[in-house]
């Protein structure tokens, strides 16, 4: 096995036993990036020199006998909407093409403290708006399983980087499914925690009541390890929660005898690919064989989730992105003749079509005369969607559904049809609106492309969600399959 093919945990054990050095491991990832990046286009920025210097520091600590974290010396990647001190953070937008933050996001600070080695910043849909990573101003990322397909979005660069062996794990962000959906399309484990479980400080805002930092890994154990490192209250983020953080790795076992699984009938309807549906239900049968109890549940407001999301998220986006006006932040156009002209020309040139579309939708929904009819009504429906999950979790421990309605689609196939693109997140948006945690794990293949199974947990109960995912993973071989590049 080549070094870059190992899991995070396997690599960490070899470093600690001094069978390999952090420098060798980092070099193997950098070599892999040089080998496949021209095909995949996962990264916007590669921090080779910083990564090698950091690896040398970790090796010196280990040689000196210092105790180091399980993440020490492990190369990883960060989505380009998460601030990194001294390293460009572009949001894949012309608006922030040259922005260099003077500080680290809390998640980056925590990983640095643990000895992690960042090898680069990954591509994404501009300002995290999209489901295919085709909306990036800078490049289009390809799916490592088939270079003619999309990797999903908006964290497609992070997903592709891990799937292609260009990082052992990666951070993404998830507003309506931007970690879970690309994880499904690239055959990875992708986790979005409960809203408030991980600090959002330093994550450039899209929809503040929805945004969450998420994690991409090759298997569930790695995911549990990274989540343990990132979770917890942060004084820099008032929305982060003061809730005890479990040692998630210790909860991983195959005993499903006390687990009750809910199958929401609204997620297995017309529009879900037949092979995707079969793979997910076969996965549920595997968990049943391990002792889990399975029952049907209902989430009756599921069909309102897309409309609700595409009122609330753009409304928050229109407010959050108002600061990018050429005066306070970001790109400034040239050749204007008035203040209004400066605003108009800067935002016309600085934003891409999808960002402009969402700003206009959000501004309309928030405007006088329409606020009650759209924004306020959407907030009420969101409360009903949340209540659906609260009611369901009175009877079950986790809910299982497809992550995405289809496997990865062709590049360019849906770019001219925004509604078709929005439907790619139909299975992930409801839980995001409710704020409950969710993850995707690989559960099958169709035409050589991965299928994702979504496991949704109760509030702050990531431990049970990871336990169910690990049990399934332990009796199947999907996690061991890698994209051939």
Short mmCIF file of C-alpha atoms in Angstrom, two decimals:
data_model
loop_
_atom_site.label_atom_id
_atom_site.label_comp_id
_atom_site.label_asym_id
_atom_site.label_seq_id
_atom_site.Cartn_x
_atom_site.Cartn_y
_atom_site.Cartn_z
CA UNK A 1 0.00 0.00 0.00
CA UNK A 2 1.25 3.48 -0.87
CA UNK A 3 1.46 5.99 2.00
CA UNK A 4 -1.29 8.24 0.66
CA UNK A 5 -3.69 5.28 0.49
CA UNK A 6 -3.73 4.75 4.27
CA UNK A 7 -6.38 6.06 6.60
CA UNK A 8 -5.63 8.84 9.06
CA UNK A 9 -5.47 6.38 11.94
CA UNK A 10 -3.17 3.96 10.12
CA UNK A 11 -0.81 6.79 9.20
CA UNK A 12 -0.84 8.17 12.73
CA UNK A 13 0.11 4.83 14.24
CA UNK A 14 3.07 4.50 11.86
CA UNK A 15 4.28 8.01 12.74
CA UNK A 16 4.04 7.37 16.46
CA UNK A 17 5.94 4.08 16.12
CA UNK A 18 8.49 6.00 14.02
CA UNK A 19 8.05 3.55 11.14
CA UNK A 20 7.60 6.61 8.91
CA UNK A 21 8.20 10.30 9.46
CA UNK A 22 5.71 13.12 9.12
CA UNK A 23 8.00 14.51 6.42
CA UNK A 24 7.80 11.29 4.37
CA UNK A 25 4.03 11.22 4.76
CA UNK A 26 3.64 14.86 3.77
CA UNK A 27 5.94 14.43 0.79
CA UNK A 28 3.88 11.45 -0.37
CA UNK A 29 0.73 13.60 -0.34
CA UNK A 30 2.48 16.46 -2.15
CA UNK A 31 3.76 14.01 -4.77
CA UNK A 32 0.25 12.65 -5.17
CA UNK A 33 -1.09 16.19 -5.63
CA UNK A 34 1.48 16.82 -8.38
CA UNK A 35 0.51 13.53 -10.03
CA UNK A 36 -3.28 13.89 -10.13
CA UNK A 37 -4.11 17.58 -9.57
CA UNK A 38 -3.98 18.42 -13.31
CA UNK A 39 -6.79 15.89 -13.80
CA UNK A 40 -8.92 16.55 -10.68
CA UNK A 41 -8.42 20.27 -9.89
CA UNK A 42 -9.19 19.88 -6.18
CA UNK A 43 -7.06 22.75 -4.92
CA UNK A 44 -7.04 26.52 -5.29
CA UNK A 45 -3.89 27.02 -3.20
CA UNK A 46 -1.18 24.49 -2.31
CA UNK A 47 0.98 25.29 0.72
CA UNK A 48 3.93 23.01 -0.03
CA UNK A 49 6.71 24.90 1.73
CA UNK A 50 4.68 25.55 4.90
CA UNK A 51 3.57 21.91 5.02
CA UNK A 52 7.12 20.54 4.73
CA UNK A 53 8.41 22.91 7.41
CA UNK A 54 5.57 21.93 9.69
CA UNK A 55 6.24 18.23 9.13
CA UNK A 56 9.87 18.72 10.15
CA UNK A 57 8.71 20.38 13.38
CA UNK A 58 6.45 17.44 14.20
CA UNK A 59 9.26 14.96 13.53
CA UNK A 60 11.55 16.85 15.89
CA UNK A 61 8.91 16.72 18.63
CA UNK A 62 8.47 12.97 18.20
CA UNK A 63 12.22 12.37 18.20
CA UNK A 64 12.45 14.40 21.41
CA UNK A 65 9.92 12.07 23.02
CA UNK A 66 7.12 14.63 23.28
CA UNK A 67 3.54 13.35 23.50
CA UNK A 68 1.66 14.27 20.30
CA UNK A 69 -1.97 14.13 19.15
CA UNK A 70 -3.33 11.43 16.84
CA UNK A 71 -3.57 14.18 14.19
CA UNK A 72 0.08 15.20 14.52
CA UNK A 73 1.92 14.96 11.23
CA UNK A 74 -1.18 14.06 9.19
CA UNK A 75 -1.66 16.11 5.98
CA UNK A 76 -5.14 17.57 5.49
CA UNK A 77 -6.97 20.14 3.38
CA UNK A 78 -9.28 23.06 4.18
CA UNK A 79 -12.16 24.43 2.10
CA UNK A 80 -11.38 27.88 0.79
CA UNK A 81 -14.13 29.66 2.74
CA UNK A 82 -12.46 28.88 6.09
CA UNK A 83 -9.99 31.58 7.15
CA UNK A 84 -6.31 30.67 7.37
CA UNK A 85 -3.78 33.13 8.74
CA UNK A 86 -1.49 34.32 5.94
CA UNK A 87 -2.96 31.95 3.33
CA UNK A 88 -5.41 33.17 0.67
CA UNK A 89 -9.09 32.46 1.36
CA UNK A 90 -10.96 33.20 -1.85
CA UNK A 91 -14.40 31.59 -1.47
CA UNK A 92 -13.70 30.67 -5.13
CA UNK A 93 -14.89 34.18 -6.03
CA UNK A 94 -13.43 37.08 -7.95
CA UNK A 95 -14.73 39.20 -5.06
CA UNK A 96 -12.19 37.67 -2.64
CA UNK A 97 -9.60 36.44 -5.14
CA UNK A 98 -6.73 38.15 -3.30
CA UNK A 99 -8.01 38.09 0.29
CA UNK A 100 -5.39 36.96 2.83
CA UNK A 101 -6.92 36.63 6.34
CA UNK A 102 -4.92 37.93 9.31
CA UNK A 103 -6.24 35.16 11.57
CA UNK A 104 -7.15 31.46 11.71
CA UNK A 105 -10.69 30.13 12.01
CA UNK A 106 -11.21 28.31 15.31
CA UNK A 107 -11.29 24.92 13.56
CA UNK A 108 -7.94 25.65 11.89
CA UNK A 109 -6.49 26.87 15.17
CA UNK A 110 -7.57 23.62 16.86
CA UNK A 111 -6.06 21.46 14.11
CA UNK A 112 -2.82 23.42 14.20
CA UNK A 113 -2.65 22.94 17.96
CA UNK A 114 -3.08 19.20 17.39
CA UNK A 115 -0.13 19.15 14.97
CA UNK A 116 -2.12 18.76 11.76
CA UNK A 117 -0.41 19.70 8.50
CA UNK A 118 -2.43 21.74 6.00
CA UNK A 119 -1.31 21.04 2.44
CA UNK A 120 -3.75 23.42 0.75
CA UNK A 121 -7.08 25.17 0.33
CA UNK A 122 -9.71 23.42 -1.76
CA UNK A 123 -12.01 24.51 -4.57
CA UNK A 124 -15.71 25.09 -4.00
CA UNK A 125 -18.85 26.63 -5.45
CA UNK A 126 -18.55 30.40 -5.13
CA UNK A 127 -19.44 31.43 -1.55
CA UNK A 128 -20.61 27.81 -1.04
CA UNK A 129 -23.59 28.25 -3.35
CA UNK A 130 -24.07 25.18 -5.53
CA UNK A 131 -24.32 21.41 -5.71
CA UNK A 132 -21.60 20.54 -8.20
CA UNK A 133 -18.53 22.82 -7.70
CA UNK A 134 -19.17 24.16 -11.21
CA UNK A 135 -19.89 27.65 -9.84
CA UNK A 136 -16.28 28.33 -8.85
CA UNK A 137 -14.79 31.46 -10.45
CA UNK A 138 -11.38 29.77 -10.58
CA UNK A 139 -11.78 26.19 -11.86
CA UNK A 140 -14.06 23.17 -12.11
CA UNK A 141 -13.26 20.18 -9.91
CA UNK A 142 -13.77 16.69 -11.36
CA UNK A 143 -14.99 13.54 -9.64
CA UNK A 144 -12.01 11.15 -9.13
CA UNK A 145 -14.26 8.16 -9.89
CA UNK A 146 -15.05 9.54 -13.35
CA UNK A 147 -13.41 12.73 -14.55
CA UNK A 148 -16.45 13.55 -16.71
CA UNK A 149 -18.66 13.75 -13.63
CA UNK A 150 -19.08 16.41 -10.92
CA UNK A 151 -17.85 15.71 -7.38
CA UNK A 152 -20.93 17.36 -5.86
CA UNK A 153 -20.90 20.67 -4.07
CA UNK A 154 -20.31 23.06 -2.67
CA UNK A 155 -17.39 21.33 -0.90
CA UNK A 156 -16.47 19.35 -4.03
CA UNK A 157 -12.79 20.28 -3.85
CA UNK A 158 -12.42 18.90 -0.33
CA UNK A 159 -14.29 15.72 -1.27
CA UNK A 160 -12.25 15.17 -4.42
CA UNK A 161 -8.98 15.80 -2.58
CA UNK A 162 -9.65 13.01 -0.07
CA UNK A 163 -11.12 10.65 -2.66
CA UNK A 164 -8.06 11.14 -4.90
CA UNK A 165 -5.54 10.55 -2.09
CA UNK A 166 -4.48 14.22 -2.04
CA UNK A 167 -5.21 14.55 1.71
CA UNK A 168 -6.04 12.16 4.55
CA UNK A 169 -9.04 14.24 5.57
CA UNK A 170 -10.52 17.61 4.72
CA UNK A 171 -12.76 20.29 6.16
CA UNK A 172 -15.80 21.48 4.25
CA UNK A 173 -18.81 23.60 5.07
CA UNK A 174 -22.44 22.52 4.90
CA UNK A 175 -25.41 24.88 4.58
CA UNK A 176 -27.96 22.65 2.87
CA UNK A 177 -25.99 19.47 2.23
CA UNK A 178 -22.62 20.68 0.98
CA UNK A 179 -20.67 18.03 2.88
CA UNK A 180 -23.04 15.07 2.81
CA UNK A 181 -23.91 15.30 -0.91
CA UNK A 182 -20.31 15.48 -2.24
CA UNK A 183 -19.32 12.73 0.22
CA UNK A 184 -21.99 10.52 -1.35
CA UNK A 185 -20.90 11.33 -4.90
CA UNK A 186 -17.22 10.59 -4.18
CA UNK A 187 -17.56 7.50 -1.94
CA UNK A 188 -16.48 9.12 1.33
CA UNK A 189 -17.67 9.53 4.88
CA UNK A 190 -18.98 13.09 5.25
CA UNK A 191 -20.32 14.50 8.49
CA UNK A 192 -22.29 17.64 9.28
CA UNK A 193 -22.60 18.06 13.07
CA UNK A 194 -25.48 19.47 15.09
CA UNK A 195 -25.78 23.25 14.63
CA UNK A 196 -23.57 24.66 17.37
CA UNK A 197 -21.40 21.56 17.88
CA UNK A 198 -18.42 23.03 15.97
CA UNK A 199 -17.47 26.70 16.02
CA UNK A 200 -18.27 28.76 12.92
CA UNK A 201 -15.79 31.51 13.85
CA UNK A 202 -13.68 32.18 10.77
CA UNK A 203 -16.07 30.44 8.37
CA UNK A 204 -17.10 33.10 5.82
CA UNK A 205 -20.86 33.37 6.21
CA UNK A 206 -23.41 32.30 3.59
CA UNK A 207 -26.53 31.46 5.66
CA UNK A 208 -25.65 32.03 9.30
CA UNK A 209 -28.49 30.00 10.82
CA UNK A 210 -27.58 27.03 8.60
CA UNK A 211 -23.81 27.08 8.03
CA UNK A 212 -21.72 24.37 9.73
CA UNK A 213 -18.15 23.19 9.35
CA UNK A 214 -18.10 19.53 8.27
CA UNK A 215 -15.60 16.71 7.84
CA UNK A 216 -14.56 14.39 4.96
CA UNK A 217 -12.70 11.16 5.74
CA UNK A 218 -12.07 7.74 4.22
CA UNK A 219 -13.80 5.87 7.04
CA UNK A 220 -15.93 6.35 10.14
CA UNK A 221 -13.11 5.95 12.66
CA UNK A 222 -11.18 8.82 11.09
CA UNK A 223 -14.34 10.93 11.15
CA UNK A 224 -14.83 10.24 14.88
CA UNK A 225 -11.23 11.25 15.56
CA UNK A 226 -11.46 14.58 13.72
CA UNK A 227 -14.87 15.44 15.18
CA UNK A 228 -13.55 14.91 18.71
CA UNK A 229 -10.79 17.41 17.96
CA UNK A 230 -13.08 20.08 16.50
CA UNK A 231 -16.19 19.89 18.69
CA UNK A 232 -16.87 22.08 21.70
CA UNK A 233 -17.84 25.53 22.91
CA UNK A 234 -15.92 28.49 21.47
CA UNK A 235 -16.03 31.88 23.16
CA UNK A 236 -15.53 33.48 19.72
CA UNK A 237 -18.83 32.02 18.43
CA UNK A 238 -21.98 32.86 20.39
CA UNK A 239 -23.91 30.13 18.56
CA UNK A 240 -21.55 27.36 19.61
CA UNK A 241 -23.04 25.14 22.28
CA UNK A 242 -21.85 24.30 25.78
CA UNK A 243 -22.56 20.58 25.42
CA UNK A 244 -20.26 17.80 26.56
CA UNK A 245 -18.11 16.28 23.81
CA UNK A 246 -17.89 12.50 23.81
CA UNK A 247 -14.83 10.45 22.89
CA UNK A 248 -16.58 9.35 19.71
CA UNK A 249 -14.05 6.70 18.78
CA UNK A 250 -14.79 4.79 22.00
CA UNK A 251 -18.48 4.53 21.05
CA UNK A 252 -17.76 2.67 17.82
CA UNK A 253 -18.86 -0.98 17.96
CA UNK A 254 -21.13 -3.38 16.09
CA UNK A 255 -23.73 -3.93 18.82
CA UNK A 256 -26.99 -2.72 17.30
CA UNK A 257 -29.27 -4.51 19.78
CA UNK A 258 -30.48 -1.26 21.39
CA UNK A 259 -30.67 0.80 18.23
CA UNK A 260 -33.99 1.80 16.67
CA UNK A 261 -33.80 2.98 13.06
CA UNK A 262 -36.49 5.12 11.43
CA UNK A 263 -37.17 4.94 7.70
CA UNK A 264 -38.96 8.10 6.52
CA UNK A 265 -41.51 7.18 3.87
CA UNK A 266 -41.23 10.66 2.29
CA UNK A 267 -37.59 9.96 1.22
CA UNK A 268 -38.32 6.88 -0.87
CA UNK A 269 -40.70 8.37 -3.41
CA UNK A 270 -40.62 9.24 -7.12
CA UNK A 271 -37.42 11.08 -8.02
CA UNK A 272 -35.12 8.77 -6.10
CA UNK A 273 -33.13 6.54 -8.47
CA UNK A 274 -34.20 2.89 -8.14
CA UNK A 275 -30.62 1.65 -7.64
CA UNK A 276 -29.96 4.29 -4.99
CA UNK A 277 -33.14 3.31 -3.17
CA UNK A 278 -32.23 -0.39 -3.31
CA UNK A 279 -28.68 0.17 -2.05
CA UNK A 280 -29.90 2.22 0.94
CA UNK A 281 -32.63 -0.27 1.87
CA UNK A 282 -30.13 -3.15 1.51
CA UNK A 283 -27.93 -1.23 3.94
CA UNK A 284 -30.80 -1.01 6.41
CA UNK A 285 -31.24 -4.80 6.14
CA UNK A 286 -27.55 -5.22 7.07
CA UNK A 287 -28.10 -3.18 10.21
CA UNK A 288 -31.22 -5.22 10.96
CA UNK A 289 -29.12 -8.40 10.77
CA UNK A 290 -26.80 -6.85 13.37
CA UNK A 291 -29.71 -6.48 15.76
CA UNK A 292 -31.18 -3.06 15.02
CA UNK A 293 -34.94 -2.53 15.11
CA UNK A 294 -36.41 -0.84 12.04
CA UNK A 295 -39.70 1.04 11.76
CA UNK A 296 -41.30 3.48 9.34
CA UNK A 297 -41.50 7.10 10.45
CA UNK A 298 -43.06 10.15 8.85
CA UNK A 299 -41.54 13.58 8.26
CA UNK A 300 -44.68 15.14 6.75
CA UNK A 301 -43.28 18.56 5.83
CA UNK A 302 -40.37 17.17 3.80
CA UNK A 303 -41.88 18.35 0.51
CA UNK A 304 -41.80 21.97 1.75
CA UNK A 305 -38.12 21.90 2.63
CA UNK A 306 -36.64 22.95 -0.74
CA UNK A 307 -38.93 25.98 -1.04
CA UNK A 308 -38.31 26.93 2.59
CA UNK A 309 -34.54 26.64 2.20
CA UNK A 310 -34.49 28.71 -0.98
CA UNK A 311 -36.24 31.56 0.81
CA UNK A 312 -34.27 31.47 4.06
CA UNK A 313 -30.75 30.73 2.81
CA UNK A 314 -30.78 33.40 0.04
CA UNK A 315 -32.30 35.90 2.50
CA UNK A 316 -29.42 35.37 4.89
CA UNK A 317 -26.97 35.40 1.97
CA UNK A 318 -28.27 38.73 0.68
CA UNK A 319 -27.62 40.21 4.12
CA UNK A 320 -24.23 38.54 4.70
CA UNK A 321 -22.86 39.39 1.26
CA UNK A 322 -23.92 43.05 1.44
CA UNK A 323 -20.53 43.81 2.99
CA UNK A 324 -18.77 42.96 -0.28
CA UNK A 325 -19.30 46.32 -1.97
CA UNK A 326 -15.86 47.46 -3.08
CA UNK A 327 -15.51 49.83 -0.12
CA UNK A 328 -15.60 47.71 3.03
CA UNK A 329 -14.45 44.37 1.66
CA UNK A 330 -13.36 42.65 -1.50
CA UNK A 331 -12.77 43.48 -5.16
CA UNK A 332 -13.32 47.06 -6.36
CA UNK A 333 -14.22 47.81 -9.98
CA UNK A 334 -12.59 50.62 -11.92
CA UNK A 335 -14.17 53.28 -14.12
CA UNK A 336 -17.24 54.24 -12.05
CA UNK A 337 -18.76 57.74 -12.03
CA UNK A 338 -20.72 57.77 -8.75
CA UNK A 339 -21.02 55.94 -5.44
CA UNK A 340 -24.00 53.98 -6.73
CA UNK A 341 -22.03 53.23 -9.87
CA UNK A 342 -19.17 51.86 -7.76
CA UNK A 343 -21.50 49.53 -5.87
CA UNK A 344 -23.24 48.34 -9.02
CA UNK A 345 -20.13 47.78 -11.11
CA UNK A 346 -18.19 46.12 -8.28
CA UNK A 347 -20.92 43.62 -7.43
CA UNK A 348 -21.76 42.99 -11.10
CA UNK A 349 -18.14 42.15 -11.89
CA UNK A 350 -17.26 40.53 -8.56
CA UNK A 351 -20.05 37.96 -8.19
CA UNK A 352 -20.93 35.03 -10.42
CA UNK A 353 -24.42 34.24 -11.75
CA UNK A 354 -25.50 31.84 -8.98
CA UNK A 355 -24.48 34.25 -6.22
CA UNK A 356 -26.32 37.10 -7.95
CA UNK A 357 -29.40 34.90 -8.36
CA UNK A 358 -29.52 34.11 -4.65
CA UNK A 359 -28.86 37.70 -3.59
CA UNK A 360 -31.79 38.83 -5.74
CA UNK A 361 -34.10 36.10 -4.38
CA UNK A 362 -33.13 36.96 -0.81
CA UNK A 363 -33.43 40.71 -1.28
CA UNK A 364 -36.88 40.25 -2.79
CA UNK A 365 -38.02 37.97 0.06
CA UNK A 366 -36.86 40.48 2.67
CA UNK A 367 -38.22 43.59 0.99
CA UNK A 368 -41.13 45.67 2.33
CA UNK A 369 -44.46 44.12 1.41
CA UNK A 370 -43.03 40.65 0.83
CA UNK A 371 -41.36 39.89 4.18
CA UNK A 372 -44.52 38.41 5.76
CA UNK A 373 -45.50 36.50 2.63
CA UNK A 374 -42.12 34.83 2.09
CA UNK A 375 -39.48 35.15 4.81
CA UNK A 376 -41.78 35.05 7.84
CA UNK A 377 -43.84 32.24 6.33
CA UNK A 378 -40.67 30.24 5.59
CA UNK A 379 -39.59 30.62 9.22
CA UNK A 380 -42.91 29.15 10.32
CA UNK A 381 -42.56 26.20 7.97
CA UNK A 382 -39.01 25.66 9.24
CA UNK A 383 -40.45 25.29 12.74
CA UNK A 384 -42.81 22.60 11.45
CA UNK A 385 -39.93 20.77 9.75
CA UNK A 386 -37.95 20.87 12.99
CA UNK A 387 -40.96 19.52 14.90
CA UNK A 388 -41.15 16.59 12.45
CA UNK A 389 -37.65 15.51 13.51
CA UNK A 390 -38.31 16.11 17.23
CA UNK A 391 -41.41 13.92 17.01
CA UNK A 392 -39.63 11.19 15.04
CA UNK A 393 -36.75 11.02 17.51
CA UNK A 394 -39.18 10.22 20.31
CA UNK A 395 -39.45 6.75 18.76
CA UNK A 396 -36.10 6.12 17.03
CA UNK A 397 -32.37 6.71 17.59
CA UNK A 398 -31.39 7.49 13.99
CA UNK A 399 -33.14 8.07 10.67
CA UNK A 400 -31.78 6.54 7.47
CA UNK A 401 -32.44 7.84 3.96
CA UNK A 402 -30.62 8.33 0.65
CA UNK A 403 -28.05 11.15 0.73
CA UNK A 404 -28.58 12.20 -2.88
CA UNK A 405 -31.34 11.18 -5.27
CA UNK A 406 -28.81 10.05 -7.92
CA UNK A 407 -25.17 9.19 -8.38
CA UNK A 408 -22.76 11.80 -9.79
CA UNK A 409 -24.02 13.52 -12.96
CA UNK A 410 -22.12 14.81 -15.98
CA UNK A 411 -20.22 18.10 -15.84
CA UNK A 412 -22.43 20.74 -17.48
CA UNK A 413 -25.54 18.56 -17.38
CA UNK A 414 -27.52 20.77 -14.99
CA UNK A 415 -25.80 24.16 -15.13
CA UNK A 416 -28.55 25.73 -17.26
CA UNK A 417 -31.35 24.46 -15.01
CA UNK A 418 -31.09 25.90 -11.47
CA UNK A 419 -34.15 23.98 -10.22
CA UNK A 420 -32.67 20.63 -11.31
CA UNK A 421 -29.46 21.57 -9.50
CA UNK A 422 -31.36 22.60 -6.34
CA UNK A 423 -33.12 19.20 -6.28
CA UNK A 424 -29.74 17.48 -5.81
CA UNK A 425 -29.93 18.62 -2.17
CA UNK A 426 -33.53 17.51 -1.68
CA UNK A 427 -32.57 14.68 0.69
CA UNK A 428 -30.14 16.70 2.82
CA UNK A 429 -31.90 20.06 3.23
CA UNK A 430 -34.66 19.06 5.72
CA UNK A 431 -32.23 17.94 8.43
CA UNK A 432 -30.11 21.07 7.86
CA UNK A 433 -33.17 23.29 8.40
CA UNK A 434 -33.89 21.36 11.62
CA UNK A 435 -30.28 21.67 12.80
CA UNK A 436 -29.84 17.97 13.56
CA UNK A 437 -26.57 16.17 12.70
CA UNK A 438 -26.25 14.00 9.62
CA UNK A 439 -23.65 12.04 7.74
CA UNK A 440 -23.19 10.11 4.52
CA UNK A 441 -21.39 6.79 4.17
CA UNK A 442 -20.84 4.74 1.01
CA UNK A 443 -23.37 1.91 0.64
CA UNK A 444 -23.10 0.74 -2.97
CA UNK A 445 -22.24 1.56 -6.56
CA UNK A 446 -24.10 2.22 -9.79
CA UNK A 447 -22.18 2.11 -13.07
CA UNK A 448 -18.94 2.40 -11.11
CA UNK A 449 -20.09 5.51 -9.21
CA UNK A 450 -20.59 5.59 -5.41
CA UNK A 451 -23.97 5.70 -3.70
CA UNK A 452 -24.37 7.39 -0.30
CA UNK A 453 -26.52 6.36 2.66
CA UNK A 454 -27.58 9.25 4.92
CA UNK A 455 -27.74 8.68 8.67
CA UNK A 456 -29.46 11.47 10.60
CA UNK A 457 -29.01 11.69 14.37
CA UNK A 458 -30.80 13.42 17.23
CA UNK A 459 -29.52 16.77 18.54
CA UNK A 460 -25.92 16.50 19.82
CA UNK A 461 -26.05 12.70 19.54
CA UNK A 462 -23.28 12.34 16.97
CA UNK A 463 -22.01 9.36 18.96
CA UNK A 464 -25.00 7.15 18.09
CA UNK A 465 -24.90 8.26 14.47
CA UNK A 466 -21.22 7.33 14.19
CA UNK A 467 -21.81 4.02 15.98
CA UNK A 468 -24.49 2.99 13.44
CA UNK A 469 -22.26 4.09 10.55
CA UNK A 470 -19.32 2.13 11.93
CA UNK A 471 -21.42 -1.02 12.43
CA UNK A 472 -22.50 -0.92 8.78
CA UNK A 473 -18.97 -0.20 7.61
CA UNK A 474 -17.61 -3.13 9.64
CA UNK A 475 -19.67 -5.71 7.73
CA UNK A 476 -19.27 -4.24 4.24
CA UNK A 477 -16.34 -3.45 1.97
CA UNK A 478 -17.39 -0.16 0.42
CA UNK A 479 -14.97 1.93 2.51
CA UNK A 480 -11.98 -0.04 1.14
CA UNK A 481 -12.70 0.83 -2.48
CA UNK A 482 -10.75 3.75 -3.93
CA UNK A 483 -11.08 5.76 -7.11
CA UNK A 484 -8.58 4.68 -9.80
CA UNK A 485 -6.62 7.57 -11.19
#
